[in-house]
Coordinates of C-alpha atoms in Angstrom, one line a residue:
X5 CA -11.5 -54.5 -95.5
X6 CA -9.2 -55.4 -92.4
X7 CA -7.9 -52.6 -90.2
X8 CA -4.3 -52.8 -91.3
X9 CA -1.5 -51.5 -88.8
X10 CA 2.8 -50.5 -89.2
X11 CA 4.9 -53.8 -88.1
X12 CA 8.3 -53.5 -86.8
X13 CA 10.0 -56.6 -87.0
X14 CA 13.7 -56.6 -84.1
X15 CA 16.2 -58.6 -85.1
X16 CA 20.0 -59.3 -85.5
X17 CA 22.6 -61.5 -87.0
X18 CA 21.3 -64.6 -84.7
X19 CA 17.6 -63.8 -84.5
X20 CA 15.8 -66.8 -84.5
X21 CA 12.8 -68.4 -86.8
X22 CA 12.8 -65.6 -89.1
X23 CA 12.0 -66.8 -92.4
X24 CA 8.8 -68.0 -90.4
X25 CA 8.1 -64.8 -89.4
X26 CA 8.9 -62.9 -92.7
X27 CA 7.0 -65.4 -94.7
X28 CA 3.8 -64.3 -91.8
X29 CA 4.0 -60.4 -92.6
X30 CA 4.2 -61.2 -96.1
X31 CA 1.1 -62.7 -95.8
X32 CA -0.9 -61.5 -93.3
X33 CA -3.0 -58.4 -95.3
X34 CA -3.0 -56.8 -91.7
X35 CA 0.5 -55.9 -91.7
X36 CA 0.0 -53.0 -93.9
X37 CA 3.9 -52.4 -93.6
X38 CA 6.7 -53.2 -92.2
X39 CA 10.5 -51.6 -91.1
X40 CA 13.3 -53.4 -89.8
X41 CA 15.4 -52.9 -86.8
X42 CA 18.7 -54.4 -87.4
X43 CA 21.7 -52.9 -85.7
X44 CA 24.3 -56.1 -87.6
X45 CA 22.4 -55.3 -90.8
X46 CA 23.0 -59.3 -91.4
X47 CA 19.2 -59.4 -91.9
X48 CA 18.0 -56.6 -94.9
X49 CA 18.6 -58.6 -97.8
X50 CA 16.9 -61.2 -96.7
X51 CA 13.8 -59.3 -95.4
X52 CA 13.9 -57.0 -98.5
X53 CA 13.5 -60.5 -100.7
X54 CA 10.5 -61.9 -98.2
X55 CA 8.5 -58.8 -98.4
X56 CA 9.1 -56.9 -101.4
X57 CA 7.8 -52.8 -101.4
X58 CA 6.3 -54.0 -97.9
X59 CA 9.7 -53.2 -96.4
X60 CA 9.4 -49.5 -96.1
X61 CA 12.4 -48.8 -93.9
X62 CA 15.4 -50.4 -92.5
X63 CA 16.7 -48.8 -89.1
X64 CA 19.9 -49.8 -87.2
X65 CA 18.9 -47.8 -84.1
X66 CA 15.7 -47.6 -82.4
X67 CA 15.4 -44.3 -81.4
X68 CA 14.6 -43.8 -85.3
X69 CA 12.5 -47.1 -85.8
X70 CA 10.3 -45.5 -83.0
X71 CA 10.1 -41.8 -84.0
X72 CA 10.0 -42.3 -87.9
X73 CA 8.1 -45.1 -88.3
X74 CA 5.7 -45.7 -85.6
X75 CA 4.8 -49.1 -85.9
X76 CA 1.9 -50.3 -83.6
X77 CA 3.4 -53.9 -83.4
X78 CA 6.7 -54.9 -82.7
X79 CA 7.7 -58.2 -83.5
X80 CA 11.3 -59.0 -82.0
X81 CA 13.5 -62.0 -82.5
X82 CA 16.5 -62.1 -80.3
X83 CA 18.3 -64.2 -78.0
X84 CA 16.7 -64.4 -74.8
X85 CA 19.7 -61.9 -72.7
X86 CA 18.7 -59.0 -75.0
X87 CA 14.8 -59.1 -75.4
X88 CA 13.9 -57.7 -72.5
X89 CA 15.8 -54.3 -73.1
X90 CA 14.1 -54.3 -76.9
X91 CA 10.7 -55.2 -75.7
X92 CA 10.9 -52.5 -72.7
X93 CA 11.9 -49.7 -75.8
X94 CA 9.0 -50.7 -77.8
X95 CA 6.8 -50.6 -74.7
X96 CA 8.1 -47.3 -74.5
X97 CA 7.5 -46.4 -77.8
X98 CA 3.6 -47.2 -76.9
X99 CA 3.6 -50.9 -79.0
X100 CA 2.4 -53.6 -78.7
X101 CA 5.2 -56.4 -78.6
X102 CA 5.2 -60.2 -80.0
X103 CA 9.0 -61.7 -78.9
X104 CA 10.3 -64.9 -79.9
X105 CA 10.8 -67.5 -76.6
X106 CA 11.9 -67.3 -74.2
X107 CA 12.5 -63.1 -74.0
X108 CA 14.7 -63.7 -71.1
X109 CA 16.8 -65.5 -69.0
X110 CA 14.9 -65.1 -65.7
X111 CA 11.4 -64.7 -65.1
X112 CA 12.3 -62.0 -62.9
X113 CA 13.0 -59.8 -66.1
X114 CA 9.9 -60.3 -67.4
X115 CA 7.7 -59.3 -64.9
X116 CA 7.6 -56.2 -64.9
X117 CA 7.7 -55.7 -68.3
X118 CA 4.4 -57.2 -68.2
X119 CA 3.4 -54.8 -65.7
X120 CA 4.5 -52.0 -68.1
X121 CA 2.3 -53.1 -71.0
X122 CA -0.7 -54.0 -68.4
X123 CA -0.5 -50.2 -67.3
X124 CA 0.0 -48.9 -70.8
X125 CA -2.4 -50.7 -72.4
X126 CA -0.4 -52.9 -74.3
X127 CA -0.6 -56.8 -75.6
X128 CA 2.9 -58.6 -74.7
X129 CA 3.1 -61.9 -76.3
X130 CA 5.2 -64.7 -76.6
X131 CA 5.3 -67.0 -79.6
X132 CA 4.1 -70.1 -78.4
X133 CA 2.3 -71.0 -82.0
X134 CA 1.1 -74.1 -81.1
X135 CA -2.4 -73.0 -79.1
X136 CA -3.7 -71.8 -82.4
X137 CA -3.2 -75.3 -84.0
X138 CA -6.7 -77.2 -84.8
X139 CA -6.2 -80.1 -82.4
X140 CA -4.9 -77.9 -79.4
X141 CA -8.0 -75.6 -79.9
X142 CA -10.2 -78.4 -80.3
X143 CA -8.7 -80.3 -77.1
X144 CA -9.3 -77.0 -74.7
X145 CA -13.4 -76.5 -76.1
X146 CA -13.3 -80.7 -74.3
X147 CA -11.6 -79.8 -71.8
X148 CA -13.2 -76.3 -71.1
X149 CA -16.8 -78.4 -71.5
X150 CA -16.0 -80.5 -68.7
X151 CA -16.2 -83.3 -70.7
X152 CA -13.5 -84.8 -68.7
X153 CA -14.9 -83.7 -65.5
X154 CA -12.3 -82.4 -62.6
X155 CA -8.4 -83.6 -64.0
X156 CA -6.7 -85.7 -61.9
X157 CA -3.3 -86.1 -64.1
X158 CA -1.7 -84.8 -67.1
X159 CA 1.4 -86.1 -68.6
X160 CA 3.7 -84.4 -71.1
X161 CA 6.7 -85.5 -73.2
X162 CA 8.1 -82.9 -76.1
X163 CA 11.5 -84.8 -77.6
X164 CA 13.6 -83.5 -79.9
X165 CA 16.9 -84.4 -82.4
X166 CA 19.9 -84.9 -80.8
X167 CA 21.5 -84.0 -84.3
X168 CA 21.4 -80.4 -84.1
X169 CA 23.4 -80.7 -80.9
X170 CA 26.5 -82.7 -82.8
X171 CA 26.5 -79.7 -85.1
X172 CA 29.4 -77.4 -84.2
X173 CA 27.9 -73.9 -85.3
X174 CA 24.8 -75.0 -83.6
X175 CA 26.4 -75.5 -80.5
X176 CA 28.2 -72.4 -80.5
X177 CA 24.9 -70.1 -81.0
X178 CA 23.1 -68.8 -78.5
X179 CA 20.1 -71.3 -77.7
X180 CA 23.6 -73.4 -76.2
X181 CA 25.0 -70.9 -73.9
X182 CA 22.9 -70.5 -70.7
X183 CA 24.3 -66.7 -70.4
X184 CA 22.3 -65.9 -73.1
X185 CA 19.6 -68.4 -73.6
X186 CA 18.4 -68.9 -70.0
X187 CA 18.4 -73.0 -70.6
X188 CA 18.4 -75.8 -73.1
X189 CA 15.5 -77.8 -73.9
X190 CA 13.2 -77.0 -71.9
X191 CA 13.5 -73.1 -72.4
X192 CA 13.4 -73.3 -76.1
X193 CA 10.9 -76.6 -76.8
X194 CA 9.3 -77.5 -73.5
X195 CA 7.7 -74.2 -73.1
X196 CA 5.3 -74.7 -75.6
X197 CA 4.2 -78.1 -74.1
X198 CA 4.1 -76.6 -70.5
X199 CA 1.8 -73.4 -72.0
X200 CA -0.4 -76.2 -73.7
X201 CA -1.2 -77.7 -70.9
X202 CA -2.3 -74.8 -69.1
X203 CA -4.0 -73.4 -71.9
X204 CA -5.8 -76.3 -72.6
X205 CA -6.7 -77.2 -68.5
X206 CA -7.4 -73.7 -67.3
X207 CA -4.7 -74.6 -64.7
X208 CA -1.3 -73.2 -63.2
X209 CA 1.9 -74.8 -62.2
X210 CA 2.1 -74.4 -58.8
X211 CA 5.1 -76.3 -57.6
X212 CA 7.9 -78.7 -59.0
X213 CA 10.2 -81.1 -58.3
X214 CA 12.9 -81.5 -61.3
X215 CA 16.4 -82.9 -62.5
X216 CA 18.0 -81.2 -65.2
X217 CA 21.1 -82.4 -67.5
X218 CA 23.2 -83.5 -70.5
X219 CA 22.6 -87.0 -71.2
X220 CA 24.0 -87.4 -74.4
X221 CA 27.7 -86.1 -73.8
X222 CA 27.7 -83.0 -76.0
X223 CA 29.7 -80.2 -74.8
X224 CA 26.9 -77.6 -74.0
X225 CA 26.0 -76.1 -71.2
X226 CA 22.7 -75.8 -71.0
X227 CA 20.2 -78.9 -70.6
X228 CA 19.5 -81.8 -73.3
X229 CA 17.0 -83.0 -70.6
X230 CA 14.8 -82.0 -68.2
X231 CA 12.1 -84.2 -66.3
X232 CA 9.8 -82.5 -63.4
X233 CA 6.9 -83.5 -61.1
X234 CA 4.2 -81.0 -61.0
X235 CA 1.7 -79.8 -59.0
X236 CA -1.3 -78.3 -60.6
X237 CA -3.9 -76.2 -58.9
X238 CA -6.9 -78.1 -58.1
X239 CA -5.2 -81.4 -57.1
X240 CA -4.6 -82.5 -60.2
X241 CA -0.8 -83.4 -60.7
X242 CA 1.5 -84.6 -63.6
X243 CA 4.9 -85.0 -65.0
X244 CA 7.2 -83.4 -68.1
X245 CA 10.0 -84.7 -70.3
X246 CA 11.5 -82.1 -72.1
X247 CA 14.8 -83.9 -74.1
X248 CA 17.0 -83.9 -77.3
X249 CA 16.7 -87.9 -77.5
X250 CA 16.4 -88.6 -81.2
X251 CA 18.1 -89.0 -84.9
X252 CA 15.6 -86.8 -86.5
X253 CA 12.2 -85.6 -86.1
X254 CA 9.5 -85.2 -83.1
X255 CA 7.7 -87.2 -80.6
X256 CA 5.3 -85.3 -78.7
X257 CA 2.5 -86.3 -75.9
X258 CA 0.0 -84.6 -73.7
X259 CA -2.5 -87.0 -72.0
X260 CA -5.3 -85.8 -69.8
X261 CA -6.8 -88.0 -67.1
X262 CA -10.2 -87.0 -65.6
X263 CA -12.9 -88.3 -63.1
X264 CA -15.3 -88.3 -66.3
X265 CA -12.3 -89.5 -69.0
X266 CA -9.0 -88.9 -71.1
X267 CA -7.3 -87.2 -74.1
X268 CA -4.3 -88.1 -75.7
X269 CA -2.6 -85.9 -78.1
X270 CA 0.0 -86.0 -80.2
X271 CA 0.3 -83.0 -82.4
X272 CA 3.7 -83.1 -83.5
X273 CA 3.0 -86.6 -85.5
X274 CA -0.1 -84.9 -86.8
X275 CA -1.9 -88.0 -85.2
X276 CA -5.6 -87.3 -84.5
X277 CA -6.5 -86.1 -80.8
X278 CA -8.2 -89.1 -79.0
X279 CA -10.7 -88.9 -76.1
X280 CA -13.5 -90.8 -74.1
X281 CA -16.0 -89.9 -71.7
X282 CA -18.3 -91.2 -69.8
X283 CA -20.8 -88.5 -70.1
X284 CA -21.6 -90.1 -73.5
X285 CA -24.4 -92.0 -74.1
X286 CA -22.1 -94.5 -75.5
X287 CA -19.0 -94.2 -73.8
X288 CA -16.0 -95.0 -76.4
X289 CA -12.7 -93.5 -77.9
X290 CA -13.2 -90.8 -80.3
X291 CA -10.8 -89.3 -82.9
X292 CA -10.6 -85.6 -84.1
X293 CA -8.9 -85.3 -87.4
X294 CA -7.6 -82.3 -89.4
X295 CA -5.6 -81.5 -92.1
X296 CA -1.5 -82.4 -92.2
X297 CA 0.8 -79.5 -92.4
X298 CA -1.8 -76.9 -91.2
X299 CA 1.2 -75.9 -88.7
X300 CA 2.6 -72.7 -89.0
X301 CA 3.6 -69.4 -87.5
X302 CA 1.4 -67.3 -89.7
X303 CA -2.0 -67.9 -88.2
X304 CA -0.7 -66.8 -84.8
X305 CA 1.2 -63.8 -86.2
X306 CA -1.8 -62.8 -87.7
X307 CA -3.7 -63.2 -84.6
X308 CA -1.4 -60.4 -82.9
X309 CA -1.5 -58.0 -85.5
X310 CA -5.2 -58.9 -85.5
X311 CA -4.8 -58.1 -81.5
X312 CA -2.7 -55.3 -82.1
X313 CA -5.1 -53.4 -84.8
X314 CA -8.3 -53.9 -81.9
X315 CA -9.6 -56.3 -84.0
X316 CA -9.9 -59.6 -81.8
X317 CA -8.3 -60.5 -78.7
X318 CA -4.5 -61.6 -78.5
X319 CA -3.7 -65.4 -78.6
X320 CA -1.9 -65.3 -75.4
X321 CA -1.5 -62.5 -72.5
X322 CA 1.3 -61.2 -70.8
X323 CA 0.2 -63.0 -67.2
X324 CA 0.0 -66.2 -69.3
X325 CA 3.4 -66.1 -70.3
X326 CA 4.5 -65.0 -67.2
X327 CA 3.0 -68.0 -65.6
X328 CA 4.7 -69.9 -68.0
X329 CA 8.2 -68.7 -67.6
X330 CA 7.9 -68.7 -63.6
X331 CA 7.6 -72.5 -64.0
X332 CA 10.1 -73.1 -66.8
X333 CA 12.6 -71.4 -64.2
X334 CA 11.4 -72.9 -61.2
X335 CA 12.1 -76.1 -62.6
X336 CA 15.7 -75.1 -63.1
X337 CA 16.0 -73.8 -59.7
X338 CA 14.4 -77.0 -58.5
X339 CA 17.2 -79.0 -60.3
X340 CA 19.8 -76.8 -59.1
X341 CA 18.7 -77.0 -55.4
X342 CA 17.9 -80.4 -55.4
X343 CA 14.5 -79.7 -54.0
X344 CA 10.7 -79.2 -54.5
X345 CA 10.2 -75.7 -55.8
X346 CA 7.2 -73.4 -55.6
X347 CA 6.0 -71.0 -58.7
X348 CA 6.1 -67.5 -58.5

């Protein structure tokens, strides 16, 4: 049987993708329970419905969550202004923390939080799902091979539905107000795309060069679009469009150029990942395929409570989402100062 571990799941009124997440710990037979922080109490009935007799407790301060309950994981969902102050409590508290994206709204407040959990011992992870899906893992074991040789480019493109921005109670929720999202697009969507394509590579953004921007005339005021040069360790170089362009739906891209080869994926779609290299004996264009609607948040949920109960490694570190974050706001800062801008 499964080392099973307490869950404490932060949220509020506006926490984001939470049936995903309630619909994970329902699941996942590592969560052996589960208590929810809620100070707006918006969210029991709702949770109590998802998990059933796995909701143990319900808490609306977390001085109690922490010294009642105990959890070893705590899973919080907040806008990005108030998730570092939650995550530092449960860090506190001796947890380990899984927080919804972006967990703040400069990478400045995130740094040393990861610097808390490094010197306590403690996994901090984002919830950047996607590196768990079948053709992102199966796109880094090419990479990682050196089937591609040395990378010379890398090009990525996440675009969204302009819908959601015509929608008035959207617009007046959080991911639309800088303040308390940190940024538009990019912040909330590009981010996975940008952690792809280190996770994938092995490399790290190390300077930019961006333009930032509402194209489509909503009144927001955070981004519908950003677009960035990149710099990449090891001289390799690429570009990012991060946009709300569409009707409906996704179109998604990360290409890999290499001195040996290419890979073209497009996950979103559910297309199959594409590559050639010429360390084949027969040099041409193969396809990996998989099965359609394997995405989820449930596989990389479970992978943190997995992480959290010492019984694999976590999905994603707190230096990797650092790294992350430092470029997602060095690209705004780039955009703002009309000018190249270096990581870190």
């Amino acid at each position: 049987m499964p080392k099973t571990i307490p869950v404490a799941l932060v949220t509020n009124a506006e926490g984001s993708h939470l049936d995903q997440y309630l619909a994970a710990l329902s699941a996942i037979e590592e969560a052996e329970s589960v208590a929810l922080l809620d100070p707006s109490g918006a969210q029991e009935e709702r949770t109590r419905k998802a998990l059933g007799k796995k909701l143990q407790a319900v808490y609306k301060e977390p001085a109690d969550l922490y010294a009642k309950f105990r959890p070893a994981l705590a899973l919080v969902t907040l806008e990005a202004r108030l998730t570092p102050p939650a995550i530092d409590l449960a860090l506190n508290a001796d947890c380990h923390v899984l927080a919804e994206k972006p967990a703040c709204i400069r990478a400045e407040d995130f740094a040393p939080l990861v610097k808390k959990a490094q010197e306590k011992n403690r996994h901090l992870m984002l919830a950047l799902a996607n590196r768990l899906h079948a053709p992102v893992q199966e796109a880094r074991r090419i990479v990682r091979k050196g089937d591609l040789g040395r990378l010379y480019g890398i090009e990525l493109h996440l675009v969204a539905d302009q819908t959601r921005l015509k929608n008035e109670a959207y617009r007046r929720s959080w991911q639309c107000i800088k303040a308390r999202a940190g940024g538009g697009h990019l912040a909330w969507l590009g981010i996975h795309w940008l952690d792809l394509a280190q996770y994938i590579t092995g490399l790290e953004v190390q300077a930019v060069a961006a333009f930032t921007g509402v194209v489509g005339s909503q009144p927001i005021d955070v981004e519908d679009t950003a677009v960035a040069s990149l710099k990449f360790s090891e001289r390799c170089f690429g570009t990012i469009t991060s946009a709300y362009f569409l009707d409906r739906g996704y179109h998604s891209s990360l290409q890999l150029w290499g001195e040996h080869g290419w890979l073209k994926m497009h996950a979103t779609e559910g297309a199959p990942l594409q590559w050639y290299t010429t360390r084949d004996k027969d040099p041409k264009p193969r396809e990996f395929t998989y099965p359609q609607g394997a995405r989820s948040y449930t596989p990389f949920v479970r992978a943190c409570v997995r992480a959290s109960a010492g019984q694999q490694e976590p999905p994603i570190t707190g230096p990797e989402c650092l790294s992350v974050l430092k470029t997602i706001y060095a690209i705004y800062r780039s955009a703002s100062n009309d000018r190249v801008e270096k990581v870190g």
